[in-house]
Short mmCIF file of C-alpha atoms in Angstrom, two decimals:
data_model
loop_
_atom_site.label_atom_id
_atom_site.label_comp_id
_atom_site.label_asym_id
_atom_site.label_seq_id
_atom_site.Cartn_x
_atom_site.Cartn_y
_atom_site.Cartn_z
CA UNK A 1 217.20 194.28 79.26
CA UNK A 2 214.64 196.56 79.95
CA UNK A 3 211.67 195.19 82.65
CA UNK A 4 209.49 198.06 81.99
CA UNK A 5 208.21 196.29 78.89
CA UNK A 6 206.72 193.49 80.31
CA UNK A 7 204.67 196.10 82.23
CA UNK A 8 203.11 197.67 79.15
CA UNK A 9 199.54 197.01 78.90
CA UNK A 10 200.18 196.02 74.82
CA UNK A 11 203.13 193.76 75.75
CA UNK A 12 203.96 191.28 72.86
CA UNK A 13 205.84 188.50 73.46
CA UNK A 14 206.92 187.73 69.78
CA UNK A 15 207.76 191.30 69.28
CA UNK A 16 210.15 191.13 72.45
CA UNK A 17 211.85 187.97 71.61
CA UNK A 18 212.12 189.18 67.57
CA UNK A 19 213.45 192.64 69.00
CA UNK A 20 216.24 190.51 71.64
CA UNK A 21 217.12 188.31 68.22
CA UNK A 22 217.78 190.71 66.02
CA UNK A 23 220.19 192.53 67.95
CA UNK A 24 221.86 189.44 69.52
CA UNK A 25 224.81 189.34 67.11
CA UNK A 26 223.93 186.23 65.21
CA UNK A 27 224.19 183.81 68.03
CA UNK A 28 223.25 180.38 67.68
CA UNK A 29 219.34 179.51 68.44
CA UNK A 30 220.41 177.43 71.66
CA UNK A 31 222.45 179.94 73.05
CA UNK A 32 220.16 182.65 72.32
CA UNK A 33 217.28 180.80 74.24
CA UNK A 34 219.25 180.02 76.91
CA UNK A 35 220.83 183.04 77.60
CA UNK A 36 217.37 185.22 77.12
CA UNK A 37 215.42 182.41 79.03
CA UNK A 38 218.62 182.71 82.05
CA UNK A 39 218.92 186.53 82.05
CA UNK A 40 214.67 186.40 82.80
CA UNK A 41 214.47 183.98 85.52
CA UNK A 42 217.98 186.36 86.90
CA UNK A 43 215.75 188.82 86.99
CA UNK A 44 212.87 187.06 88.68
CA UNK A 45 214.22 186.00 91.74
CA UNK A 46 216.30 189.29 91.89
CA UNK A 47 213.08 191.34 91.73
CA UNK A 48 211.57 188.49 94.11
CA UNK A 49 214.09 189.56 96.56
CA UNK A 50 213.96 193.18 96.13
CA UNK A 51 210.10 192.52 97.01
CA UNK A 52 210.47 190.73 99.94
CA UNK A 53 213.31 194.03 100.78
CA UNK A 54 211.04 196.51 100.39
CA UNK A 55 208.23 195.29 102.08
CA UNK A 56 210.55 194.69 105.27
CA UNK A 57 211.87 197.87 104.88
CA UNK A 58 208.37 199.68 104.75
CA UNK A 59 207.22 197.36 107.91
CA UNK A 60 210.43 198.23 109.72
CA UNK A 61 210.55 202.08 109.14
CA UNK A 62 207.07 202.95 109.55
CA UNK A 63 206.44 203.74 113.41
CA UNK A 64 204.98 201.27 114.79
CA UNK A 65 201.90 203.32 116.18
CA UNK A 66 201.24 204.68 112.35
CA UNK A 67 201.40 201.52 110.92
CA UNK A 68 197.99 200.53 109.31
CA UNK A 69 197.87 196.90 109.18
CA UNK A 70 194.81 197.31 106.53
CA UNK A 71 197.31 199.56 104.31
CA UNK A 72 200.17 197.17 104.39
CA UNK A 73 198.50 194.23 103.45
CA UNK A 74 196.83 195.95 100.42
CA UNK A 75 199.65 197.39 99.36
CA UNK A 76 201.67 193.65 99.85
CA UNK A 77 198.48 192.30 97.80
CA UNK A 78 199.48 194.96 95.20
CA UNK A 79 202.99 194.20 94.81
CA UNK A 80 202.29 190.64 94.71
CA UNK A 81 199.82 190.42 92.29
CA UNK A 82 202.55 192.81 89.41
CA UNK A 83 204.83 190.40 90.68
CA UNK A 84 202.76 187.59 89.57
CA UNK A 85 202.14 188.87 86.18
CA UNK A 86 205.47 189.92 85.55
CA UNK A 87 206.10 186.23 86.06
CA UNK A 88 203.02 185.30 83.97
CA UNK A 89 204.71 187.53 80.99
CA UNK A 90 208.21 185.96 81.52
CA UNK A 91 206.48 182.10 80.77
CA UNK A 92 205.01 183.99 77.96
CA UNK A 93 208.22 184.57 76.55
CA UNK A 94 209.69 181.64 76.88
CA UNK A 95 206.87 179.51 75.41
CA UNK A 96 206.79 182.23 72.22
CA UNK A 97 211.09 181.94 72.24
CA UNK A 98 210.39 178.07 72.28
CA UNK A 99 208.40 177.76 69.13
CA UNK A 100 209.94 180.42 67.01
CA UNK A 101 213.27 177.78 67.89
CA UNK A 102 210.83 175.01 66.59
CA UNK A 103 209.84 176.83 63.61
CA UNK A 104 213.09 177.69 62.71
CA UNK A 105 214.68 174.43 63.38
CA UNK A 106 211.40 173.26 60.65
CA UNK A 107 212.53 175.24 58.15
CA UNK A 108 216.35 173.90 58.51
CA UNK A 109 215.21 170.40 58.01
CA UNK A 110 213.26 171.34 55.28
CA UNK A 111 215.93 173.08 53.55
CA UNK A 112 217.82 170.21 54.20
CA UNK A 113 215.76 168.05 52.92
CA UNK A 114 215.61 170.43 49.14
CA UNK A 115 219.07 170.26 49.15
CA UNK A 116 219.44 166.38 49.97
CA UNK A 117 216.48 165.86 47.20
CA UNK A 118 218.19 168.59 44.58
CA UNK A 119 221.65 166.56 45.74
CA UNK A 120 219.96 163.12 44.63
CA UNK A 121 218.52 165.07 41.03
CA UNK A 122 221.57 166.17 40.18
CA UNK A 123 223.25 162.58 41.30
CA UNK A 124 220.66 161.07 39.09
CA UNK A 125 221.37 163.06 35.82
CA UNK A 126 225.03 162.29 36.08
CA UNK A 127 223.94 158.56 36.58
CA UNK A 128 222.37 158.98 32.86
CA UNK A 129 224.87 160.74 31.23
CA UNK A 130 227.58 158.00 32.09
CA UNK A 131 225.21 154.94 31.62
CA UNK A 132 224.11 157.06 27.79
CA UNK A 133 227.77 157.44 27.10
CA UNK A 134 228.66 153.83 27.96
CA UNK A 135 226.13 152.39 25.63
CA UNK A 136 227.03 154.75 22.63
CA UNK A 137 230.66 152.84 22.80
CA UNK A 138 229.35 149.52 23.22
CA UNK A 139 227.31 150.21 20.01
CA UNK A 140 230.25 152.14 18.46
CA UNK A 141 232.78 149.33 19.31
CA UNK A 142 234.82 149.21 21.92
CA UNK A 143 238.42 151.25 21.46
CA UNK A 144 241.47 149.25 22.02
CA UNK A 145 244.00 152.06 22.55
CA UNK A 146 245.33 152.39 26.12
CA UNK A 147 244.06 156.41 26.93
CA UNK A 148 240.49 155.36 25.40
CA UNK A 149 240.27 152.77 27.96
CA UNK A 150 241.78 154.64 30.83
CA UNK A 151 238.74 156.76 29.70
CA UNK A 152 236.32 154.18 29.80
CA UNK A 153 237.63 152.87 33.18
CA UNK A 154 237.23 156.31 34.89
CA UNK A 155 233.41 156.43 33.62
CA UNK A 156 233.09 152.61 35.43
CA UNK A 157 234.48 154.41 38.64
CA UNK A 158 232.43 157.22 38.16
CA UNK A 159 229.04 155.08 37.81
CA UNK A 160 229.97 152.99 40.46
CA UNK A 161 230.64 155.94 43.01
CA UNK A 162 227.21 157.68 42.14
CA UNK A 163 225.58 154.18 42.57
CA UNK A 164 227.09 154.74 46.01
CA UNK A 165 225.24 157.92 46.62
CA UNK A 166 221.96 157.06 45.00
CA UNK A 167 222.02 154.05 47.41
CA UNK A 168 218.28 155.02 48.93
CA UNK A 169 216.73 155.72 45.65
CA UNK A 170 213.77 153.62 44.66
CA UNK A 171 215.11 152.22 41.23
CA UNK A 172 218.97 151.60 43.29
CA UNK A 173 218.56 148.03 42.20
CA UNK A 174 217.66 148.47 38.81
CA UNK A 175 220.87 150.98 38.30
CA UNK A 176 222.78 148.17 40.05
CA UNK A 177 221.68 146.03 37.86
CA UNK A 178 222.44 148.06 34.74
CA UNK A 179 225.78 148.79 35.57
CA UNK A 180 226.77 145.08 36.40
CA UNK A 181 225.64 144.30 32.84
CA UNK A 182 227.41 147.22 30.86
CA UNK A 183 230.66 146.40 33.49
CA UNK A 184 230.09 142.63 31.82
CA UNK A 185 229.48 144.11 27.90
CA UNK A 186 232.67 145.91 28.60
CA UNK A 187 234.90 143.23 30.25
CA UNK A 188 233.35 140.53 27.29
CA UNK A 189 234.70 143.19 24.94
CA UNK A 190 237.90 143.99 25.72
CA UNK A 191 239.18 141.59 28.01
CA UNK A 192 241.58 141.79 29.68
CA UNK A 193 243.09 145.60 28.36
CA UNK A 194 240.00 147.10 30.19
CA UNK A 195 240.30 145.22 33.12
CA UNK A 196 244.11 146.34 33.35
CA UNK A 197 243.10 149.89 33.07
CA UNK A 198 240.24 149.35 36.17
CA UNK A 199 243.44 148.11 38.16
CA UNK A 200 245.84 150.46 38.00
CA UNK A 201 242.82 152.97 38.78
CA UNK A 202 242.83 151.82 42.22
#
């Protein structure tokens, strides 16, 4: 990681932290903050240290009838004041790191939440197919031969599982509803032979 940056008079924070992502190997968002936000506040207190070094070296191997107290201080004042915006541009970072997490855990839920609504569309359609094809043989007449209603059993399951999954949709009580009655069309039709194929489906 290069310090020098956070030096540059046209610093960017969201330039840094885009740079550090893109070359941090795909690593989860977490990990990346917390390893970026770590490896800064490393450097921190190591270049707090080599500060506090420095200036005891400079006090220590300056004679002590050259030293200029005046000098010193400045020069402390100096050092202190780079160290405090090098700190200043550190909190920048992790503030920008911390809402280009938040944006991108947005736009997860929200492409969560297409998929969970084109989930419930697609749930839906298959709903109306099987409830469509159900009626059709009630108004056809209801087929007596054993594969027919092995058939006819499966599409029962089949309704009854997608009721399952359309559980928080608005109209879940009408569907349940619905497929009670064409379960009790069917069973009035055919009883028992249908309700001997819905057994030996389970």
């Amino acid at each position: 990681m290069d310090l020098k940056t956070f030096s540059e008079s046209d610093f960017d924070p969201k330039k840094w932290i885009n740079k550090a992502w893109s070359i941090s190997e795909n690593q989860e968002k977490e990990v990346f903050v917390g390893n970026t936000v770590a490896r800064l506040q490393l450097y921190m207190k190591q270049l707090s240290n080599s500060l506090d070094e420095t200036t005891t070296q400079i006090v220590s191997s300056v004679p002590r009838i050259l030293q200029d107290a005046s000098g010193l201080q400045l020069e402390g004042a100096m050092l202190q004041q780079k160290l405090v915006t090098l700190e200043q541009q550190v909190q920048g970072v992790e503030e920008q790191t911390g809402h280009s997490i938040q944006s991108l855990q947005r736009i997860d839920q929200l492409k969560s939440s297409l998929e969970n609504a084109a989930s419930a569309l697609r749930e839906a359609d298959k709903w109306v197919a099987l409830a469509t094809s159900l009626e059709e043989v009630l108004e056809s007449g209801v087929p007596t031969q054993k594969d027919k209603l092995a058939e006819l059993a499966e599409q029962v399951t089949a309704m009854t599982a997608s009721l399952e999954v359309l559980s928080d949709s608005p109209d879940y009580e009408v569907k349940r509803v619905q497929l009670e009655t064409l379960y009790n069309r069917l069973e009035a039709a055919i009883t028992p032979p249908f309700v001997d194929a819905l057994t030996q489906m389970d």
